[in-house]
Amino acid sequence: MGETVIPLADLRYAAPVPAIPAVLAPADGLLADRLGRPLHDLRISVTDRCNFRCSYCMPKEVFDRDYVFLPQPSLLSFEEITRLARIFVGHGVRKLRLTGGEPLLRKHLEGLIEMLAQLRTPDGQALDLTLTTNGSVLARKARALAAAGLKRITVSLDALDDTVFRRMNDVDFPVAEVLRGIEAAQAAGLGPIKVNMVVKRGTNDHEIEAMAAHFRHSGIVLRFIEYMDVGASNGWRMDEVLPSAEVLARLRARWPMQSLSAAAPGETAERWAYADGAGEIGLISSVTQAFCRDCNRARLSTEGKLFMCLFASGGHDLRALLRGGRSDEEISSALGALWAARDDRYSELRGQGQVAAAERRVEMHYIGG
Ligand code: SAM
Ligand code: SF4
Ligand code: SF4
């Protein structure tokens, strides 16, 4: 049986609003879920729209002219996002990543960044505030993003070869413009910059060495991501996944490399350094080596649904709480109860062959990467 495509309209309103517990649990930043995992990262999707149609994320055949994106009034406002982010910080969140869709398409995004940059942890520290972008409009936005308070940036780039890149974004977008965006981000001080390359066997795996050679000595960390079975429209097949172990073997055949320890707990990338001091790379092995045990991320969709896992089939409607006149304490309490009940570990179960093939799943462009 094939995958069931979950109609977005169905998903958007299907998940129940969490019951607000009678006793309010104050946020003490020490939340742990049912597997003992803390809440540390919040990924915030600011739009479900994108100007690319990467086949592994928003294939053209599905996301065509007739596809209905979220209407404007259903989007969380910047004030609503900031209010929620502040509540999440009370529960231990220290890192915020803006994503989408293409986050730089959200109008006046700098305004949101300014608001989020002012948030502080209980001991007065600024948050690690970053953003993932396809880089298409970065050349003209990098300076304003940095001025608004963005600290770092991750740019997705799947190939250096222009023909391969245009085919992968499927809207004929030239690679030179993304490279210009990366340069502009460097010049604006948005560093250290990371570049994400999703590797699809037979599509762009022949670009691995060229990408590595290009970013050596640049101070930019290139990260190779295994093609994931996220969503239900990308026609994912295991034989198109190039395991990170193969990527590493190919790099090591050309450059001596040594392994590095994880930069932070819950870090998804395995880090390797070039022995000649040319920098480091990362391997994100979401398919072949699940990292659910350390997963400390929550995801907030564009319309305010909270997802506990990238592969969740439903989210919890925080917007209903915001717009229903609930107090910060009530929302904080609901969030605490939701995280405490979390037991998601999809990739781990998939690795053990325990996931039903026809499970309903949310799409990547909607939940953010
Ligand atoms: N549009 C922005 C971009 O592409 O950087 C942000 C959103 S995108 C959904 C976030 C990340 O998810 C990107 O780095 C993208 O390459 C990655 N991604 C999307 N679909 C994927 C898949 N099926 N497997 C692995 N990574 C995927
Ligand atoms: Fe758009 Fe990013 Fe998805 Fe590509 S990966 S279609 S750029 S949201
Ligand atoms: Fe986290 Fe879910 Fe991915 Fe596991 S599958 S690492 S729980 S997002």
Tab-separated table of C-alpha atoms and ligand atoms in Angstrom:
chain	number	residue	atom	x	y	z
A	1	MET	CA	0.000	0.000	0.000
A	2	GLY	CA	1.304	3.504	-0.820
A	3	GLU	CA	1.713	6.455	1.531
A	4	THR	CA	-1.411	8.380	2.457
A	5	VAL	CA	-1.082	12.057	1.604
A	6	ILE	CA	-2.545	13.997	4.466
A	7	PRO	CA	-4.680	16.876	3.222
A	8	LEU	CA	-3.314	19.965	4.924
A	9	ALA	CA	-6.755	21.325	5.682
A	10	ASP	CA	-7.474	18.111	7.536
A	11	LEU	CA	-4.239	18.251	9.489
A	12	ARG	CA	-4.502	21.916	10.352
A	13	TYR	CA	-7.619	21.569	12.363
A	14	ALA	CA	-7.492	17.916	13.354
A	15	ALA	CA	-5.179	18.069	16.354
A	16	PRO	CA	-7.038	18.722	19.583
A	17	VAL	CA	-6.251	21.739	21.716
A	18	PRO	CA	-4.392	20.368	24.722
A	19	ALA	CA	-6.346	20.359	27.934
A	20	ILE	CA	-5.010	22.982	30.306
A	21	PRO	CA	-4.002	21.201	33.521
A	22	ALA	CA	-5.849	22.426	36.614
A	23	VAL	CA	-2.624	22.893	38.562
A	24	LEU	CA	-0.201	25.283	36.909
A	25	ALA	CA	3.357	23.982	36.714
A	26	PRO	CA	5.701	26.981	36.808
A	27	ALA	CA	8.376	27.025	34.100
A	28	ASP	CA	11.708	26.258	35.736
A	29	GLY	CA	13.724	25.492	32.605
A	30	LEU	CA	14.135	21.898	33.760
A	31	LEU	CA	11.569	20.149	31.613
A	32	ALA	CA	12.233	16.567	30.542
A	33	ASP	CA	10.107	14.411	28.272
A	34	ARG	CA	9.266	10.745	28.838
A	35	LEU	CA	12.674	9.716	27.510
A	36	GLY	CA	14.457	12.231	29.763
A	37	ARG	CA	15.189	14.693	26.933
A	38	PRO	CA	15.282	18.413	27.782
A	39	LEU	CA	13.681	21.126	25.642
A	40	HIS	CA	16.512	23.169	24.166
A	41	ASP	CA	15.789	24.139	20.534
A	42	LEU	CA	12.733	25.731	18.998
A	43	ARG	CA	12.346	25.818	15.212
A	44	ILE	CA	9.853	28.380	14.070
A	45	SER	CA	8.349	28.161	10.601
A	46	VAL	CA	7.414	31.676	9.452
A	47	THR	CA	5.838	30.777	6.102
A	48	ASP	CA	4.717	27.647	4.255
A	49	ARG	CA	5.502	29.269	0.894
A	50	CYS	CA	8.675	28.880	-1.120
A	51	ASN	CA	10.075	30.113	-4.427
A	52	PHE	CA	11.889	26.775	-5.007
A	53	ARG	CA	10.369	23.401	-5.773
A	54	CYS	CA	13.110	21.058	-4.531
A	55	SER	CA	11.947	17.598	-5.531
A	56	TYR	CA	12.752	16.154	-2.086
A	57	CYS	CA	10.603	18.762	-0.310
A	58	MET	CA	7.978	20.491	-2.491
A	59	PRO	CA	7.747	18.522	-5.750
A	60	LYS	CA	6.209	20.583	-8.538
A	61	GLU	CA	3.554	18.015	-9.332
A	62	VAL	CA	2.075	18.346	-5.833
A	63	PHE	CA	2.853	21.981	-5.054
A	64	ASP	CA	1.478	23.387	-8.290
A	65	ARG	CA	-0.575	26.456	-9.151
A	66	ASP	CA	-3.681	24.948	-7.580
A	67	TYR	CA	-2.031	24.192	-4.258
A	68	VAL	CA	-3.639	26.188	-1.451
A	69	PHE	CA	-1.167	27.721	0.976
A	70	LEU	CA	-2.116	29.109	4.381
A	71	PRO	CA	-4.208	32.284	4.271
A	72	GLN	CA	-2.620	35.375	5.847
A	73	PRO	CA	-4.927	35.622	8.918
A	74	SER	CA	-4.028	32.100	9.991
A	75	LEU	CA	-0.316	32.935	10.274
A	76	LEU	CA	1.026	33.712	13.720
A	77	SER	CA	1.844	37.415	13.972
A	78	PHE	CA	5.334	38.525	15.054
A	79	GLU	CA	3.890	39.452	18.459
A	80	GLU	CA	2.352	35.980	18.833
A	81	ILE	CA	5.595	34.261	17.808
A	82	THR	CA	7.618	36.377	20.250
A	83	ARG	CA	5.174	35.748	23.075
A	84	LEU	CA	5.390	31.996	22.534
A	85	ALA	CA	9.183	32.107	22.173
A	86	ARG	CA	9.437	33.887	25.533
A	87	ILE	CA	7.327	31.148	27.146
A	88	PHE	CA	9.519	28.466	25.551
A	89	VAL	CA	12.635	30.193	26.897
A	90	GLY	CA	11.134	29.894	30.380
A	91	HIS	CA	11.071	26.127	29.810
A	92	GLY	CA	14.739	25.905	28.832
A	93	VAL	CA	14.889	26.829	25.132
A	94	ARG	CA	18.223	28.459	24.298
A	95	LYS	CA	18.275	28.245	20.516
A	96	LEU	CA	15.766	29.639	18.026
A	97	ARG	CA	15.907	28.779	14.341
A	98	LEU	CA	13.639	30.511	11.823
A	99	THR	CA	12.699	28.334	8.892
A	100	GLY	CA	9.856	27.574	6.488
A	101	GLY	CA	9.078	27.308	3.535
A	102	GLU	CA	11.509	30.030	2.603
A	103	PRO	CA	11.731	32.291	5.677
A	104	LEU	CA	13.151	35.261	3.762
A	105	LEU	CA	9.874	35.454	1.816
A	106	ARG	CA	7.980	36.470	4.970
A	107	LYS	CA	7.440	40.243	4.765
A	108	HIS	CA	9.472	42.406	7.192
A	109	LEU	CA	11.160	39.371	8.732
A	110	GLU	CA	13.796	41.728	10.143
A	111	GLY	CA	11.082	43.053	12.469
A	112	LEU	CA	10.571	39.588	13.970
A	113	ILE	CA	14.327	39.096	14.294
A	114	GLU	CA	14.599	42.391	16.183
A	115	MET	CA	11.905	41.252	18.604
A	116	LEU	CA	13.421	37.800	19.149
A	117	ALA	CA	16.918	39.237	19.561
A	118	GLN	CA	15.704	41.102	22.630
A	119	LEU	CA	14.646	37.943	24.475
A	120	ARG	CA	16.880	36.902	27.354
A	121	THR	CA	17.368	33.678	29.308
A	122	PRO	CA	16.570	33.812	33.058
A	123	ASP	CA	20.273	34.534	33.703
A	124	GLY	CA	20.297	37.405	31.222
A	125	GLN	CA	21.945	35.756	28.199
A	126	ALA	CA	20.889	36.416	24.607
A	127	LEU	CA	19.610	33.394	22.676
A	128	ASP	CA	21.362	31.590	19.846
A	129	LEU	CA	19.266	33.092	17.027
A	130	THR	CA	19.690	31.629	13.572
A	131	LEU	CA	17.876	30.988	10.293
A	132	THR	CA	17.870	28.417	7.472
A	133	THR	CA	17.408	29.759	3.940
A	134	ASN	CA	17.696	28.646	0.335
A	135	GLY	CA	19.855	31.741	-0.177
A	136	SER	CA	17.897	33.038	-3.175
A	137	VAL	CA	17.390	36.559	-1.795
A	138	LEU	CA	20.210	36.551	0.738
A	139	ALA	CA	22.521	38.794	-1.281
A	140	ARG	CA	20.167	41.727	-0.798
A	141	LYS	CA	18.973	40.861	2.719
A	142	ALA	CA	22.109	39.746	4.602
A	143	ARG	CA	23.062	43.173	5.963
A	144	ALA	CA	19.567	43.980	7.219
A	145	LEU	CA	19.297	40.542	8.880
A	146	ALA	CA	22.580	41.051	10.723
A	147	ALA	CA	21.596	44.589	11.728
A	148	ALA	CA	18.308	43.255	13.140
A	149	GLY	CA	20.243	40.920	15.454
A	150	LEU	CA	20.510	37.626	13.568
A	151	LYS	CA	23.666	35.845	14.764
A	152	ARG	CA	24.248	33.010	12.353
A	153	ILE	CA	22.807	31.555	9.175
A	154	THR	CA	22.536	28.198	7.425
A	155	VAL	CA	22.236	28.167	3.634
A	156	SER	CA	20.940	25.144	1.735
A	157	LEU	CA	22.926	24.373	-1.407
A	158	ASP	CA	22.767	21.001	-3.109
A	159	ALA	CA	25.251	21.418	-5.967
A	160	LEU	CA	27.827	23.776	-7.449
A	161	ASP	CA	27.198	22.673	-10.995
A	162	ASP	CA	24.637	25.107	-12.348
A	163	THR	CA	22.740	22.523	-14.397
A	164	VAL	CA	22.424	20.128	-11.455
A	165	PHE	CA	21.433	22.961	-9.108
A	166	ARG	CA	18.758	24.322	-11.452
A	167	ARG	CA	17.347	20.818	-11.861
A	168	MET	CA	17.213	20.272	-8.095
A	169	ASN	CA	15.499	23.562	-7.238
A	170	ASP	CA	13.236	22.897	-10.254
A	171	VAL	CA	12.570	26.588	-10.877
A	172	ASP	CA	15.728	27.152	-12.953
A	173	PHE	CA	17.363	29.272	-10.226
A	174	PRO	CA	21.095	29.921	-10.890
A	175	VAL	CA	23.683	28.725	-8.376
A	176	ALA	CA	25.735	31.927	-8.771
A	177	GLU	CA	23.038	33.930	-6.989
A	178	VAL	CA	23.103	31.633	-3.933
A	179	LEU	CA	26.909	31.835	-3.847
A	180	ARG	CA	26.580	35.622	-3.913
A	181	GLY	CA	24.184	35.360	-0.975
A	182	ILE	CA	26.697	33.284	1.004
A	183	GLU	CA	29.406	35.887	0.323
A	184	ALA	CA	27.079	38.673	1.438
A	185	ALA	CA	26.284	36.793	4.653
A	186	GLN	CA	30.000	36.397	5.344
A	187	ALA	CA	30.606	40.075	4.687
A	188	ALA	CA	27.731	40.975	7.036
A	189	GLY	CA	29.337	38.961	9.844
A	190	LEU	CA	26.633	36.267	9.930
A	191	GLY	CA	28.959	33.531	11.003
A	192	PRO	CA	29.995	30.850	11.401
A	193	ILE	CA	27.979	29.977	8.288
A	194	LYS	CA	26.799	26.446	7.637
A	195	VAL	CA	25.889	25.085	4.217
A	196	ASN	CA	23.458	22.150	4.042
A	197	MET	CA	23.666	19.738	1.121
A	198	VAL	CA	20.955	17.083	0.860
A	199	VAL	CA	22.588	14.181	-0.952
A	200	LYS	CA	20.432	12.125	-3.312
A	201	ARG	CA	22.094	9.141	-4.881
A	202	GLY	CA	22.108	9.432	-8.655
A	203	THR	CA	21.047	13.104	-8.571
A	204	ASN	CA	23.818	15.124	-6.915
A	205	ASP	CA	26.164	12.657	-5.214
A	206	HIS	CA	28.761	13.286	-7.929
A	207	GLU	CA	28.983	16.846	-6.536
A	208	ILE	CA	30.222	15.781	-3.071
A	209	GLU	CA	33.932	16.251	-3.714
A	210	ALA	CA	33.454	19.513	-5.661
A	211	MET	CA	31.345	20.963	-2.849
A	212	ALA	CA	33.931	19.902	-0.255
A	213	ALA	CA	36.798	21.386	-2.298
A	214	HIS	CA	34.884	24.656	-2.744
A	215	PHE	CA	34.239	25.184	0.968
A	216	ARG	CA	37.656	24.063	2.267
A	217	HIS	CA	39.594	27.024	3.703
A	218	SER	CA	36.441	29.181	3.662
A	219	GLY	CA	35.518	29.036	7.358
A	220	ILE	CA	32.133	27.665	6.219
A	221	VAL	CA	31.035	24.278	7.562
A	222	LEU	CA	29.566	22.089	4.820
A	223	ARG	CA	27.087	19.532	6.147
A	224	PHE	CA	25.961	16.506	4.181
A	225	ILE	CA	22.380	15.482	4.962
A	226	GLU	CA	20.900	12.101	4.206
A	227	TYR	CA	17.775	12.345	2.065
A	228	MET	CA	14.903	11.786	4.512
A	229	ASP	CA	11.477	10.205	4.190
A	230	VAL	CA	9.813	13.275	5.605
A	231	GLY	CA	6.299	14.162	4.404
A	232	ALA	CA	4.289	12.076	2.003
A	233	SER	CA	4.820	13.710	-1.389
A	234	ASN	CA	8.499	13.373	-2.279
A	235	GLY	CA	8.322	9.735	-3.435
A	236	TRP	CA	11.193	8.825	-1.077
A	237	ARG	CA	13.039	5.595	-1.797
A	238	MET	CA	15.787	4.061	0.319
A	239	ASP	CA	17.914	3.391	-2.757
A	240	GLU	CA	18.188	7.165	-3.285
A	241	VAL	CA	19.684	7.664	0.184
A	242	LEU	CA	23.464	7.896	0.154
A	243	PRO	CA	24.554	6.858	3.673
A	244	SER	CA	26.861	9.330	5.439
A	245	ALA	CA	29.401	6.535	5.810
A	246	GLU	CA	29.797	6.545	2.007
A	247	VAL	CA	30.138	10.315	1.921
A	248	LEU	CA	32.880	10.107	4.544
A	249	ALA	CA	34.685	7.298	2.734
A	250	ARG	CA	34.726	9.361	-0.452
A	251	LEU	CA	36.053	12.450	1.331
A	252	ARG	CA	38.709	10.447	3.168
A	253	ALA	CA	39.884	8.922	-0.083
A	254	ARG	CA	40.852	12.433	-1.132
A	255	TRP	CA	41.724	14.264	2.106
A	256	PRO	CA	42.989	12.828	5.427
A	257	MET	CA	40.365	13.593	8.081
A	258	GLN	CA	39.980	13.263	11.827
A	259	SER	CA	36.839	13.034	13.905
A	260	LEU	CA	35.854	15.850	16.294
A	261	SER	CA	33.696	15.681	19.397
A	262	ALA	CA	30.117	17.036	19.335
A	263	ALA	CA	29.880	20.825	19.685
A	264	ALA	CA	26.810	20.668	21.948
A	265	PRO	CA	24.542	18.041	23.505
A	266	GLY	CA	21.801	17.055	21.064
A	267	GLU	CA	23.976	18.168	18.111
A	268	THR	CA	22.709	16.303	15.042
A	269	ALA	CA	25.884	16.502	12.977
A	270	GLU	CA	28.863	14.210	13.373
A	271	ARG	CA	31.866	16.508	12.948
A	272	TRP	CA	35.045	15.786	11.004
A	273	ALA	CA	38.081	18.032	10.424
A	274	TYR	CA	40.473	18.088	7.494
A	275	ALA	CA	43.852	17.003	8.877
A	276	ASP	CA	45.578	19.808	6.933
A	277	GLY	CA	43.641	22.475	8.849
A	278	ALA	CA	41.308	23.396	5.959
A	279	GLY	CA	38.233	23.393	8.214
A	280	GLU	CA	35.503	20.964	9.163
A	281	ILE	CA	32.473	19.196	7.709
A	282	GLY	CA	29.352	17.686	9.270
A	283	LEU	CA	27.440	14.487	8.540
A	284	ILE	CA	23.747	14.332	9.388
A	285	SER	CA	22.709	10.699	9.276
A	286	SER	CA	19.023	10.980	10.022
A	287	VAL	CA	18.247	7.772	8.148
A	288	THR	CA	21.172	5.429	8.837
A	289	GLN	CA	21.962	6.525	12.400
A	290	ALA	CA	18.937	7.879	14.220
A	291	PHE	CA	19.688	10.476	16.874
A	292	CYS	CA	16.286	10.477	18.605
A	293	ARG	CA	17.810	9.715	22.022
A	294	ASP	CA	19.264	13.235	22.157
A	295	CYS	CA	16.524	15.057	20.250
A	296	ASN	CA	15.775	18.238	22.183
A	297	ARG	CA	13.833	20.115	19.463
A	298	ALA	CA	10.293	21.342	19.225
A	299	ARG	CA	8.803	22.778	16.036
A	300	LEU	CA	6.259	25.538	15.728
A	301	SER	CA	4.366	25.674	12.435
A	302	THR	CA	3.468	28.889	10.615
A	303	GLU	CA	-0.052	28.828	12.050
A	304	GLY	CA	1.003	27.990	15.579
A	305	LYS	CA	0.829	24.210	15.788
A	306	LEU	CA	3.429	22.632	18.031
A	307	PHE	CA	5.083	19.496	16.656
A	308	MET	CA	7.184	17.278	18.866
A	309	CYS	CA	8.858	15.415	16.003
A	310	LEU	CA	9.680	16.072	12.348
A	311	PHE	CA	7.683	12.975	11.505
A	312	ALA	CA	4.644	13.723	13.636
A	313	SER	CA	1.256	13.392	12.000
A	314	GLY	CA	-0.400	16.119	14.066
A	315	GLY	CA	0.403	19.223	16.077
A	316	HIS	CA	-1.006	20.922	19.152
A	317	ASP	CA	-2.854	24.132	18.473
A	318	LEU	CA	-1.047	26.831	20.465
A	319	ARG	CA	-2.668	29.551	18.340
A	320	ALA	CA	-6.048	28.587	19.781
A	321	LEU	CA	-4.604	29.218	23.232
A	322	LEU	CA	-3.078	32.561	22.172
A	323	ARG	CA	-6.229	33.780	20.477
A	324	GLY	CA	-8.507	32.268	23.131
A	325	GLY	CA	-7.308	34.742	25.720
A	326	ARG	CA	-5.205	32.310	27.749
A	327	SER	CA	-2.609	33.793	30.084
A	328	ASP	CA	1.146	33.207	29.738
A	329	GLU	CA	0.980	30.956	32.804
A	330	GLU	CA	-1.738	28.808	31.260
A	331	ILE	CA	0.131	28.470	27.961
A	332	SER	CA	3.356	27.723	29.815
A	333	SER	CA	1.603	25.050	31.785
A	334	ALA	CA	0.084	23.477	28.666
A	335	LEU	CA	3.505	23.461	27.016
A	336	GLY	CA	5.073	21.836	30.072
A	337	ALA	CA	2.421	19.109	30.053
A	338	LEU	CA	2.862	18.493	26.311
A	339	TRP	CA	6.646	18.182	26.531
A	340	ALA	CA	6.443	15.955	29.614
A	341	ALA	CA	4.203	13.562	27.632
A	342	ARG	CA	6.499	13.470	24.582
A	343	ASP	CA	7.796	10.051	23.599
A	344	ASP	CA	8.444	10.562	19.850
A	345	ARG	CA	11.376	8.689	18.331
A	346	TYR	CA	10.337	8.056	14.766
A	347	SER	CA	13.761	7.576	13.145
A	348	GLU	CA	14.832	5.135	15.792
A	349	LEU	CA	11.677	3.069	15.307
A	350	ARG	CA	12.022	3.261	11.538
A	351	GLY	CA	15.565	1.918	11.896
A	352	GLN	CA	14.145	-1.020	13.826
A	353	GLY	CA	11.478	-1.601	11.153
A	354	GLN	CA	8.691	-0.653	13.555
A	355	VAL	CA	6.985	2.150	11.628
A	356	ALA	CA	3.798	1.557	9.692
A	357	ALA	CA	4.303	2.362	6.013
A	358	ALA	CA	1.067	4.253	5.549
A	359	GLU	CA	1.435	6.581	8.527
A	360	ARG	CA	0.125	10.139	7.999
A	361	ARG	CA	2.881	12.719	8.153
A	362	VAL	CA	3.242	16.439	7.978
A	363	GLU	CA	5.172	18.023	5.084
A	364	MET	CA	8.655	19.518	5.534
A	365	HIS	CA	7.862	22.926	3.982
A	366	TYR	CA	4.989	23.299	6.466
A	367	ILE	CA	6.801	22.288	9.638
A	368	GLY	CA	10.268	23.611	8.687
A	369	GLY	CA	13.435	21.508	8.515
B	1	SAM	N1	13.716	26.913	2.481
B	1	SAM	C1	14.757	26.874	3.440
B	1	SAM	C2	15.898	26.027	2.954
B	1	SAM	O1	15.738	25.256	2.019
B	1	SAM	O2	16.971	26.156	3.563
B	1	SAM	C3	14.331	26.428	4.819
B	1	SAM	C4	13.327	25.313	4.916
B	1	SAM	S1	13.906	23.723	4.358
B	1	SAM	C5	12.469	22.728	4.617
B	1	SAM	C6	15.034	23.294	5.662
B	1	SAM	C7	16.047	22.222	5.342
B	1	SAM	O3	15.386	20.999	5.138
B	1	SAM	C8	16.863	22.490	4.088
B	1	SAM	O4	18.244	22.444	4.392
B	1	SAM	C9	16.474	21.360	3.180
B	1	SAM	O5	17.527	20.979	2.345
B	1	SAM	C10	16.091	20.271	4.152
B	1	SAM	N2	15.227	19.245	3.590
B	1	SAM	C11	14.027	19.423	2.974
B	1	SAM	N3	13.511	18.238	2.582
B	1	SAM	C12	14.409	17.279	2.972
B	1	SAM	C13	14.470	15.860	2.863
B	1	SAM	N4	13.491	15.167	2.281
B	1	SAM	N5	15.533	15.225	3.380
B	1	SAM	C14	16.533	15.907	3.992
B	1	SAM	N6	16.542	17.242	4.132
B	1	SAM	C15	15.497	17.925	3.622
B	2	SF4	FE1	11.827	25.442	-0.492
B	2	SF4	FE2	13.651	24.819	1.309
B	2	SF4	FE3	11.789	23.027	0.634
B	2	SF4	FE4	13.649	23.646	-1.141
B	2	SF4	S1	13.994	22.669	0.853
B	2	SF4	S2	11.459	23.532	-1.550
B	2	SF4	S3	14.044	25.770	-0.696
B	2	SF4	S4	11.439	24.933	1.663
B	3	SF4	FE1	13.766	14.021	16.797
B	3	SF4	FE2	11.687	12.860	15.626
B	3	SF4	FE3	13.940	13.254	14.251
B	3	SF4	FE4	13.848	11.391	16.192
B	3	SF4	S1	12.708	11.376	14.285
B	3	SF4	S2	15.478	12.913	15.841
B	3	SF4	S3	12.473	12.415	17.661
B	3	SF4	S4	12.595	14.851	15.081
